[in-house]
mmCIF file of N, CA and C in Angstrom:
data_model
loop_
_atom_site.group_PDB
_atom_site.id
_atom_site.type_symbol
_atom_site.label_atom_id
_atom_site.label_comp_id
_atom_site.label_asym_id
_atom_site.label_seq_id
_atom_site.Cartn_x
_atom_site.Cartn_y
_atom_site.Cartn_z
ATOM 1 N N LEU E 168 0.846 -1.177 0.000
ATOM 2 C CA LEU E 168 0.000 0.000 0.000
ATOM 3 C C LEU E 168 0.890 1.238 0.000
ATOM 4 N N VAL E 169 0.715 2.081 -1.026
ATOM 5 C CA VAL E 169 1.485 3.306 -1.117
ATOM 6 C C VAL E 169 0.910 4.340 -0.161
ATOM 7 N N GLN E 170 1.780 4.970 0.596
ATOM 8 C CA GLN E 170 1.331 6.030 1.493
ATOM 9 C C GLN E 170 2.250 7.235 1.370
ATOM 10 N N LEU E 171 1.647 8.413 1.195
ATOM 11 C CA LEU E 171 2.381 9.669 1.104
ATOM 12 C C LEU E 171 1.820 10.611 2.161
ATOM 13 N N VAL E 172 2.691 11.160 2.989
ATOM 14 C CA VAL E 172 2.253 12.045 4.063
ATOM 15 C C VAL E 172 3.043 13.345 3.994
ATOM 16 N N GLU E 173 2.327 14.441 3.748
ATOM 17 C CA GLU E 173 2.969 15.746 3.651
ATOM 18 C C GLU E 173 3.015 16.438 5.006
ATOM 19 N N SER E 174 4.004 17.325 5.152
ATOM 20 C CA SER E 174 4.117 18.156 6.342
ATOM 21 C C SER E 174 4.901 19.409 5.979
ATOM 22 N N GLY E 175 4.899 20.375 6.888
ATOM 23 C CA GLY E 175 5.707 21.567 6.696
ATOM 24 C C GLY E 175 4.947 22.808 6.287
ATOM 25 N N GLY E 176 3.653 22.663 6.028
ATOM 26 C CA GLY E 176 2.873 23.834 5.669
ATOM 27 C C GLY E 176 2.670 24.755 6.862
ATOM 28 N N GLY E 177 2.103 25.921 6.607
ATOM 29 C CA GLY E 177 1.852 26.875 7.671
ATOM 30 C C GLY E 177 1.586 28.242 7.097
ATOM 31 N N SER E 178 1.603 29.216 7.973
ATOM 32 C CA SER E 178 1.366 30.592 7.572
ATOM 33 C C SER E 178 2.667 31.370 7.640
ATOM 34 N N VAL E 179 2.956 32.126 6.588
ATOM 35 C CA VAL E 179 4.213 32.867 6.518
ATOM 36 C C VAL E 179 3.943 34.201 5.822
ATOM 37 N N GLN E 180 4.709 35.192 6.175
ATOM 38 C CA GLN E 180 4.586 36.486 5.510
ATOM 39 C C GLN E 180 5.213 36.442 4.120
ATOM 40 N N GLY E 181 4.722 37.295 3.248
ATOM 41 C CA GLY E 181 5.300 37.393 1.921
ATOM 42 C C GLY E 181 6.797 37.641 1.985
ATOM 43 N N GLY E 182 7.535 36.940 1.117
ATOM 44 C CA GLY E 182 8.981 37.040 1.135
ATOM 45 C C GLY E 182 9.650 35.969 1.972
ATOM 46 N N GLY E 183 8.858 35.272 2.766
ATOM 47 C CA GLY E 183 9.396 34.230 3.625
ATOM 48 C C GLY E 183 9.593 32.913 2.910
ATOM 49 N N SER E 184 9.986 31.903 3.691
ATOM 50 C CA SER E 184 10.299 30.584 3.138
ATOM 51 C C SER E 184 9.607 29.488 3.931
ATOM 52 N N LEU E 185 9.350 28.388 3.260
ATOM 53 C CA LEU E 185 8.861 27.171 3.892
ATOM 54 C C LEU E 185 9.490 25.983 3.185
ATOM 55 N N ARG E 186 9.670 24.889 3.916
ATOM 56 C CA ARG E 186 10.098 23.651 3.291
ATOM 57 C C ARG E 186 9.051 22.576 3.573
ATOM 58 N N LEU E 187 8.474 22.087 2.513
ATOM 59 C CA LEU E 187 7.498 21.024 2.618
ATOM 60 C C LEU E 187 8.193 19.676 2.511
ATOM 61 N N SER E 188 7.665 18.694 3.211
ATOM 62 C CA SER E 188 8.180 17.331 3.149
ATOM 63 C C SER E 188 7.064 16.374 2.785
ATOM 64 N N CYS E 189 7.437 15.294 2.112
ATOM 65 C CA CYS E 189 6.492 14.246 1.741
ATOM 66 C C CYS E 189 7.161 12.918 2.059
ATOM 67 N N ALA E 190 6.720 12.284 3.131
ATOM 68 C CA ALA E 190 7.280 11.001 3.536
ATOM 69 C C ALA E 190 6.557 9.880 2.803
ATOM 70 N N ALA E 191 7.316 9.033 2.136
ATOM 71 C CA ALA E 191 6.748 7.963 1.319
ATOM 72 C C ALA E 191 7.024 6.600 1.938
ATOM 73 N N SER E 192 6.067 5.719 1.795
ATOM 74 C CA SER E 192 6.253 4.358 2.287
ATOM 75 C C SER E 192 5.446 3.397 1.437
ATOM 76 N N GLY E 193 5.801 2.119 1.513
ATOM 77 C CA GLY E 193 5.006 1.096 0.857
ATOM 78 C C GLY E 193 5.464 0.698 -0.523
ATOM 79 N N TYR E 194 6.587 1.260 -1.003
ATOM 80 C CA TYR E 194 7.071 0.893 -2.326
ATOM 81 C C TYR E 194 8.530 1.271 -2.437
ATOM 82 N N THR E 195 9.159 0.889 -3.544
ATOM 83 C CA THR E 195 10.558 1.215 -3.760
ATOM 84 C C THR E 195 10.644 2.654 -4.251
ATOM 85 N N TYR E 196 10.801 3.548 -3.318
ATOM 86 C CA TYR E 196 10.678 4.984 -3.532
ATOM 87 C C TYR E 196 11.554 5.504 -4.653
ATOM 88 N N ASP E 197 12.795 5.071 -4.733
ATOM 89 C CA ASP E 197 13.721 5.716 -5.652
ATOM 90 C C ASP E 197 13.471 5.344 -7.110
ATOM 91 N N ARG E 198 12.532 4.421 -7.387
ATOM 92 C CA ARG E 198 12.222 4.087 -8.769
ATOM 93 C C ARG E 198 11.064 4.877 -9.334
ATOM 94 N N TYR E 199 10.495 5.778 -8.545
ATOM 95 C CA TYR E 199 9.265 6.436 -8.941
ATOM 96 C C TYR E 199 9.454 7.890 -9.356
ATOM 97 N N PHE E 200 8.505 8.372 -10.138
ATOM 98 C CA PHE E 200 8.385 9.775 -10.470
ATOM 99 C C PHE E 200 7.542 10.424 -9.379
ATOM 100 N N MET E 201 7.942 11.626 -8.975
ATOM 101 C CA MET E 201 7.197 12.298 -7.922
ATOM 102 C C MET E 201 7.030 13.772 -8.256
ATOM 103 N N GLY E 202 5.967 14.349 -7.722
ATOM 104 C CA GLY E 202 5.707 15.748 -8.004
ATOM 105 C C GLY E 202 5.013 16.444 -6.856
ATOM 106 N N TRP E 203 5.114 17.751 -6.860
ATOM 107 C CA TRP E 203 4.369 18.620 -5.945
ATOM 108 C C TRP E 203 3.317 19.377 -6.753
ATOM 109 N N PHE E 204 2.138 19.452 -6.174
ATOM 110 C CA PHE E 204 1.024 20.131 -6.813
ATOM 111 C C PHE E 204 0.345 21.034 -5.795
ATOM 112 N N ARG E 205 -0.421 21.986 -6.296
ATOM 113 C CA ARG E 205 -1.149 22.852 -5.384
ATOM 114 C C ARG E 205 -2.525 23.172 -5.935
ATOM 115 N N GLN E 206 -3.428 23.447 -5.015
ATOM 116 C CA GLN E 206 -4.777 23.825 -5.410
ATOM 117 C C GLN E 206 -5.244 24.949 -4.508
ATOM 118 N N ALA E 207 -5.476 26.091 -5.114
ATOM 119 C CA ALA E 207 -5.996 27.245 -4.381
ATOM 120 C C ALA E 207 -7.527 27.177 -4.395
ATOM 121 N N PRO E 208 -8.191 27.798 -3.449
ATOM 122 C CA PRO E 208 -9.653 27.780 -3.405
ATOM 123 C C PRO E 208 -10.258 28.281 -4.708
ATOM 124 N N GLY E 209 -11.166 27.505 -5.260
ATOM 125 C CA GLY E 209 -11.842 27.894 -6.484
ATOM 126 C C GLY E 209 -11.045 27.688 -7.752
ATOM 127 N N LYS E 210 -9.865 27.101 -7.624
ATOM 128 C CA LYS E 210 -9.022 26.887 -8.803
ATOM 129 C C LYS E 210 -8.714 25.414 -8.979
ATOM 130 N N GLU E 211 -8.271 25.068 -10.179
ATOM 131 C CA GLU E 211 -7.896 23.690 -10.446
ATOM 132 C C GLU E 211 -6.521 23.388 -9.860
ATOM 133 N N ARG E 212 -6.302 22.109 -9.609
ATOM 134 C CA ARG E 212 -4.988 21.678 -9.150
ATOM 135 C C ARG E 212 -3.970 21.918 -10.259
ATOM 136 N N GLU E 213 -2.800 22.400 -9.877
ATOM 137 C CA GLU E 213 -1.754 22.657 -10.862
ATOM 138 C C GLU E 213 -0.417 22.099 -10.401
ATOM 139 N N GLY E 214 0.400 21.750 -11.364
ATOM 140 C CA GLY E 214 1.733 21.257 -11.050
ATOM 141 C C GLY E 214 2.647 22.372 -10.605
ATOM 142 N N VAL E 215 3.515 22.062 -9.662
ATOM 143 C CA VAL E 215 4.483 23.025 -9.145
ATOM 144 C C VAL E 215 5.897 22.603 -9.527
ATOM 145 N N ALA E 216 6.236 21.361 -9.224
ATOM 146 C CA ALA E 216 7.571 20.851 -9.516
ATOM 147 C C ALA E 216 7.509 19.338 -9.560
ATOM 148 N N ALA E 217 8.419 18.744 -10.298
ATOM 149 C CA ALA E 217 8.464 17.293 -10.419
ATOM 150 C C ALA E 217 9.908 16.830 -10.486
ATOM 151 N N ILE E 218 10.098 15.562 -10.101
ATOM 152 C CA ILE E 218 11.426 14.978 -10.152
ATOM 153 C C ILE E 218 11.281 13.540 -10.620
ATOM 154 N N ASP E 219 12.122 13.131 -11.562
ATOM 155 C CA ASP E 219 11.973 11.778 -12.056
ATOM 156 C C ASP E 219 12.929 10.826 -11.341
ATOM 157 N N SER E 220 12.916 9.574 -11.761
ATOM 158 C CA SER E 220 13.632 8.546 -11.022
ATOM 159 C C SER E 220 15.148 8.743 -11.038
ATOM 160 N N ASP E 221 15.676 9.479 -12.019
ATOM 161 C CA ASP E 221 17.133 9.707 -12.022
ATOM 162 C C ASP E 221 17.507 11.092 -11.507
ATOM 163 N N GLY E 222 16.504 11.816 -10.945
ATOM 164 C CA GLY E 222 16.788 13.103 -10.324
ATOM 165 C C GLY E 222 16.597 14.316 -11.202
ATOM 166 N N THR E 223 16.167 14.121 -12.425
ATOM 167 C CA THR E 223 15.903 15.263 -13.301
ATOM 168 C C THR E 223 14.664 16.008 -12.822
ATOM 169 N N THR E 224 14.763 17.324 -12.749
ATOM 170 C CA THR E 224 13.670 18.131 -12.206
ATOM 171 C C THR E 224 13.010 18.988 -13.267
ATOM 172 N N SER E 225 11.775 19.356 -13.010
ATOM 173 C CA SER E 225 11.055 20.293 -13.871
ATOM 174 C C SER E 225 10.193 21.181 -12.985
ATOM 175 N N TYR E 226 9.956 22.400 -13.441
ATOM 176 C CA TYR E 226 9.227 23.370 -12.640
ATOM 177 C C TYR E 226 8.201 24.097 -13.489
ATOM 178 N N ALA E 227 7.089 24.424 -12.855
ATOM 179 C CA ALA E 227 6.141 25.320 -13.482
ATOM 180 C C ALA E 227 6.725 26.729 -13.448
ATOM 181 N N ASP E 228 6.309 27.561 -14.387
ATOM 182 C CA ASP E 228 6.834 28.926 -14.451
ATOM 183 C C ASP E 228 6.604 29.688 -13.150
ATOM 184 N N SER E 229 5.519 29.354 -12.458
ATOM 185 C CA SER E 229 5.163 30.086 -11.243
ATOM 186 C C SER E 229 6.210 29.946 -10.146
ATOM 187 N N GLY E 230 6.975 28.852 -10.188
ATOM 188 C CA GLY E 230 7.927 28.627 -9.106
ATOM 189 C C GLY E 230 9.393 28.655 -9.521
ATOM 190 N N LYS E 231 9.642 28.820 -10.807
ATOM 191 C CA LYS E 231 11.028 28.829 -11.276
ATOM 192 C C LYS E 231 11.834 29.930 -10.595
ATOM 193 N N GLY E 232 13.003 29.544 -10.115
ATOM 194 C CA GLY E 232 13.870 30.495 -9.438
ATOM 195 C C GLY E 232 13.545 30.700 -7.972
ATOM 196 N N ARG E 233 12.391 30.202 -7.534
ATOM 197 C CA ARG E 233 11.993 30.353 -6.127
ATOM 198 C C ARG E 233 11.837 29.015 -5.416
ATOM 199 N N PHE E 234 11.398 27.995 -6.130
ATOM 200 C CA PHE E 234 11.134 26.679 -5.532
ATOM 201 C C PHE E 234 12.195 25.686 -5.984
ATOM 202 N N THR E 235 12.519 24.759 -5.085
ATOM 203 C CA THR E 235 13.457 23.698 -5.406
ATOM 204 C C THR E 235 12.898 22.375 -4.909
ATOM 205 N N ILE E 236 12.773 21.408 -5.820
ATOM 206 C CA ILE E 236 12.329 20.075 -5.457
ATOM 207 C C ILE E 236 13.550 19.181 -5.295
ATOM 208 N N SER E 237 13.518 18.318 -4.299
ATOM 209 C CA SER E 237 14.620 17.393 -4.080
ATOM 210 C C SER E 237 14.085 16.170 -3.365
ATOM 211 N N LYS E 238 14.900 15.125 -3.322
ATOM 212 C CA LYS E 238 14.493 13.931 -2.590
ATOM 213 C C LYS E 238 15.691 13.308 -1.916
ATOM 214 N N ASP E 239 15.416 12.680 -0.793
ATOM 215 C CA ASP E 239 16.423 11.954 -0.030
ATOM 216 C C ASP E 239 16.003 10.485 -0.066
ATOM 217 N N ASN E 240 16.666 9.715 -0.921
ATOM 218 C CA ASN E 240 16.271 8.316 -1.078
ATOM 219 C C ASN E 240 16.470 7.513 0.212
ATOM 220 N N ALA E 241 17.479 7.868 0.983
ATOM 221 C CA ALA E 241 17.740 7.150 2.223
ATOM 222 C C ALA E 241 16.605 7.333 3.233
ATOM 223 N N LYS E 242 15.971 8.496 3.171
ATOM 224 C CA LYS E 242 14.874 8.795 4.102
ATOM 225 C C LYS E 242 13.512 8.601 3.456
ATOM 226 N N ASN E 243 13.477 8.209 2.184
ATOM 227 C CA ASN E 243 12.210 8.068 1.459
ATOM 228 C C ASN E 243 11.363 9.330 1.572
ATOM 229 N N THR E 244 11.990 10.472 1.404
ATOM 230 C CA THR E 244 11.297 11.735 1.596
ATOM 231 C C THR E 244 11.551 12.682 0.429
ATOM 232 N N LEU E 245 10.476 13.305 -0.010
ATOM 233 C CA LEU E 245 10.505 14.315 -1.058
ATOM 234 C C LEU E 245 10.366 15.673 -0.392
ATOM 235 N N TYR E 246 11.061 16.677 -0.931
ATOM 236 C CA TYR E 246 11.016 18.017 -0.344
ATOM 237 C C TYR E 246 10.640 19.054 -1.399
ATOM 238 N N LEU E 247 10.096 20.148 -0.921
ATOM 239 C CA LEU E 247 9.902 21.327 -1.758
ATOM 240 C C LEU E 247 10.329 22.542 -0.928
ATOM 241 N N GLN E 248 11.461 23.108 -1.282
ATOM 242 C CA GLN E 248 11.919 24.333 -0.639
ATOM 243 C C GLN E 248 11.313 25.514 -1.382
ATOM 244 N N MET E 249 10.587 26.336 -0.655
ATOM 245 C CA MET E 249 9.908 27.483 -1.273
ATOM 246 C C MET E 249 10.445 28.759 -0.658
ATOM 247 N N ASN E 250 11.039 29.588 -1.482
ATOM 248 C CA ASN E 250 11.592 30.877 -1.048
ATOM 249 C C ASN E 250 10.841 32.017 -1.712
ATOM 250 N N SER E 251 11.025 33.221 -1.179
ATOM 251 C CA SER E 251 10.396 34.418 -1.735
ATOM 252 C C SER E 251 8.907 34.193 -1.984
ATOM 253 N N LEU E 252 8.238 33.673 -0.989
ATOM 254 C CA LEU E 252 6.827 33.327 -1.147
ATOM 255 C C LEU E 252 5.963 34.564 -1.357
ATOM 256 N N LYS E 253 4.918 34.375 -2.147
ATOM 257 C CA LYS E 253 3.987 35.452 -2.489
ATOM 258 C C LYS E 253 2.582 35.053 -2.048
ATOM 259 N N PRO E 254 1.720 36.014 -1.829
ATOM 260 C CA PRO E 254 0.337 35.674 -1.451
ATOM 261 C C PRO E 254 -0.331 34.728 -2.456
ATOM 262 N N GLU E 255 0.014 34.842 -3.718
ATOM 263 C CA GLU E 255 -0.584 33.963 -4.731
ATOM 264 C C GLU E 255 -0.089 32.528 -4.646
ATOM 265 N N ASP E 256 0.889 32.262 -3.795
ATOM 266 C CA ASP E 256 1.326 30.882 -3.546
ATOM 267 C C ASP E 256 0.432 30.180 -2.521
ATOM 268 N N THR E 257 -0.493 30.895 -1.934
ATOM 269 C CA THR E 257 -1.402 30.310 -0.957
ATOM 270 C C THR E 257 -2.238 29.217 -1.603
ATOM 271 N N ALA E 258 -2.186 28.018 -1.011
ATOM 272 C CA ALA E 258 -2.889 26.856 -1.578
ATOM 273 C C ALA E 258 -2.686 25.647 -0.686
ATOM 274 N N MET E 259 -3.403 24.584 -1.014
ATOM 275 C CA MET E 259 -3.134 23.276 -0.423
ATOM 276 C C MET E 259 -2.106 22.594 -1.319
ATOM 277 N N TYR E 260 -1.006 22.190 -0.736
ATOM 278 C CA TYR E 260 0.069 21.555 -1.487
ATOM 279 C C TYR E 260 0.050 20.053 -1.221
ATOM 280 N N SER E 261 0.130 19.281 -2.303
ATOM 281 C CA SER E 261 0.095 17.833 -2.195
ATOM 282 C C SER E 261 1.234 17.227 -2.998
ATOM 283 N N CYS E 262 1.707 16.075 -2.539
ATOM 284 C CA CYS E 262 2.683 15.340 -3.323
ATOM 285 C C CYS E 262 2.002 14.138 -3.972
ATOM 286 N N ALA E 263 2.594 13.669 -5.042
ATOM 287 C CA ALA E 263 2.035 12.540 -5.773
ATOM 288 C C ALA E 263 3.166 11.728 -6.361
ATOM 289 N N GLU E 264 2.866 10.454 -6.656
ATOM 290 C CA GLU E 264 3.878 9.606 -7.263
ATOM 291 C C GLU E 264 3.242 8.640 -8.248
ATOM 292 N N ASP E 265 4.054 8.175 -9.169
ATOM 293 C CA ASP E 265 3.640 7.112 -10.073
ATOM 294 C C ASP E 265 4.891 6.464 -10.646
ATOM 295 N N LEU E 266 4.734 5.246 -11.149
ATOM 296 C CA LEU E 266 5.880 4.519 -11.664
ATOM 297 C C LEU E 266 6.435 5.192 -12.913
ATOM 298 N N TRP E 267 5.539 5.751 -13.731
ATOM 299 C CA TRP E 267 5.983 6.414 -14.952
ATOM 300 C C TRP E 267 4.989 7.510 -15.295
ATOM 301 N N VAL E 268 5.522 8.670 -15.670
ATOM 302 C CA VAL E 268 4.678 9.754 -16.163
ATOM 303 C C VAL E 268 5.325 10.342 -17.402
ATOM 304 N N ASP E 269 4.505 10.854 -18.314
ATOM 305 C CA ASP E 269 5.037 11.525 -19.496
ATOM 306 C C ASP E 269 5.348 12.981 -19.216
ATOM 307 N N ASP E 270 4.487 13.628 -18.454
ATOM 308 C CA ASP E 270 4.692 15.021 -18.078
ATOM 309 C C ASP E 270 4.517 15.125 -16.583
ATOM 310 N N GLY E 271 5.599 15.334 -15.879
ATOM 311 C CA GLY E 271 5.563 15.314 -14.427
ATOM 312 C C GLY E 271 4.744 16.412 -13.788
ATOM 313 N N LEU E 272 4.362 17.422 -14.535
ATOM 314 C CA LEU E 272 3.606 18.542 -13.969
ATOM 315 C C LEU E 272 2.102 18.433 -14.235
ATOM 316 N N VAL E 273 1.677 17.337 -14.814
ATOM 317 C CA VAL E 273 0.252 17.136 -15.099
ATOM 318 C C VAL E 273 -0.361 16.255 -14.026
ATOM 319 N N PRO E 274 -1.301 16.763 -13.245
ATOM 320 C CA PRO E 274 -1.876 15.981 -12.135
ATOM 321 C C PRO E 274 -2.470 14.642 -12.574
ATOM 322 N N ALA E 275 -3.088 14.606 -13.736
ATOM 323 C CA ALA E 275 -3.750 13.389 -14.192
ATOM 324 C C ALA E 275 -2.783 12.241 -14.447
ATOM 325 N N GLU E 276 -1.504 12.522 -14.520
ATOM 326 C CA GLU E 276 -0.501 11.482 -14.757
ATOM 327 C C GLU E 276 -0.264 10.612 -13.527
ATOM 328 N N TYR E 277 -0.688 11.069 -12.370
ATOM 329 C CA TYR E 277 -0.341 10.405 -11.114
ATOM 330 C C TYR E 277 -1.535 9.679 -10.507
ATOM 331 N N ASN E 278 -1.254 8.534 -9.912
ATOM 332 C CA ASN E 278 -2.315 7.729 -9.308
ATOM 333 C C ASN E 278 -2.309 7.739 -7.782
ATOM 334 N N SER E 279 -1.200 8.081 -7.168
ATOM 335 C CA SER E 279 -1.130 8.057 -5.710
ATOM 336 C C SER E 279 -0.864 9.450 -5.181
ATOM 337 N N TRP E 280 -1.662 9.848 -4.197
ATOM 338 C CA TRP E 280 -1.613 11.205 -3.672
ATOM 339 C C TRP E 280 -1.597 11.206 -2.146
ATOM 340 N N GLY E 281 -0.959 12.232 -1.603
ATOM 341 C CA GLY E 281 -1.057 12.478 -0.176
ATOM 342 C C GLY E 281 -2.269 13.351 0.125
ATOM 343 N N GLN E 282 -2.493 13.607 1.417
ATOM 344 C CA GLN E 282 -3.656 14.393 1.832
ATOM 345 C C GLN E 282 -3.444 15.895 1.696
ATOM 346 N N GLY E 283 -2.202 16.327 1.674
ATOM 347 C CA GLY E 283 -1.910 17.733 1.479
ATOM 348 C C GLY E 283 -1.530 18.457 2.757
ATOM 349 N N THR E 284 -0.861 19.576 2.577
ATOM 350 C CA THR E 284 -0.504 20.458 3.678
ATOM 351 C C THR E 284 -0.775 21.896 3.221
ATOM 352 N N LYS E 285 -1.398 22.674 4.098
ATOM 353 C CA LYS E 285 -1.865 23.994 3.707
ATOM 354 C C LYS E 285 -0.770 25.040 3.870
ATOM 355 N N VAL E 286 -0.629 25.870 2.856
ATOM 356 C CA VAL E 286 0.321 26.980 2.885
ATOM 357 C C VAL E 286 -0.455 28.281 2.718
ATOM 358 N N THR E 287 -0.246 29.200 3.644
ATOM 359 C CA THR E 287 -0.876 30.517 3.585
ATOM 360 C C THR E 287 0.207 31.574 3.614
ATOM 361 N N VAL E 288 0.200 32.444 2.633
ATOM 362 C CA VAL E 288 1.181 33.520 2.564
ATOM 363 C C VAL E 288 0.443 34.846 2.697
ATOM 364 N N THR E 289 0.794 35.592 3.720
ATOM 365 C CA THR E 289 0.129 36.869 3.989
ATOM 366 C C THR E 289 0.935 38.037 3.415
ATOM 367 N N SER E 290 0.243 39.075 3.061
ATOM 368 C CA SER E 290 0.929 40.248 2.483
ATOM 369 C C SER E 290 1.310 41.241 3.563
#
């Protein structure tokens, strides 16, 4: 049974930083594609960043230069470091994984999801 548990969300002032974590269990973590996604109230879920099984990363334009996705295979944990946060980054952030995806930033590519962690950025 695949399980993904996010943590690290919270409330931060604009310009601040947060690091989100996604603890994975139940499968061979380092063989999977993983991504971070977010959904703001009234909006569709969108891709934020993705990392494939060999460590290649991709980012949505909204987070380029500010967000960094990484993973620690020894800890089975995925991270999203978010710097220079803006009020428009406010959303529920979720991690997802799948054995193979064609486009790591497309939510429909993934079958396993965590419950999410809420990020609020105040102005």
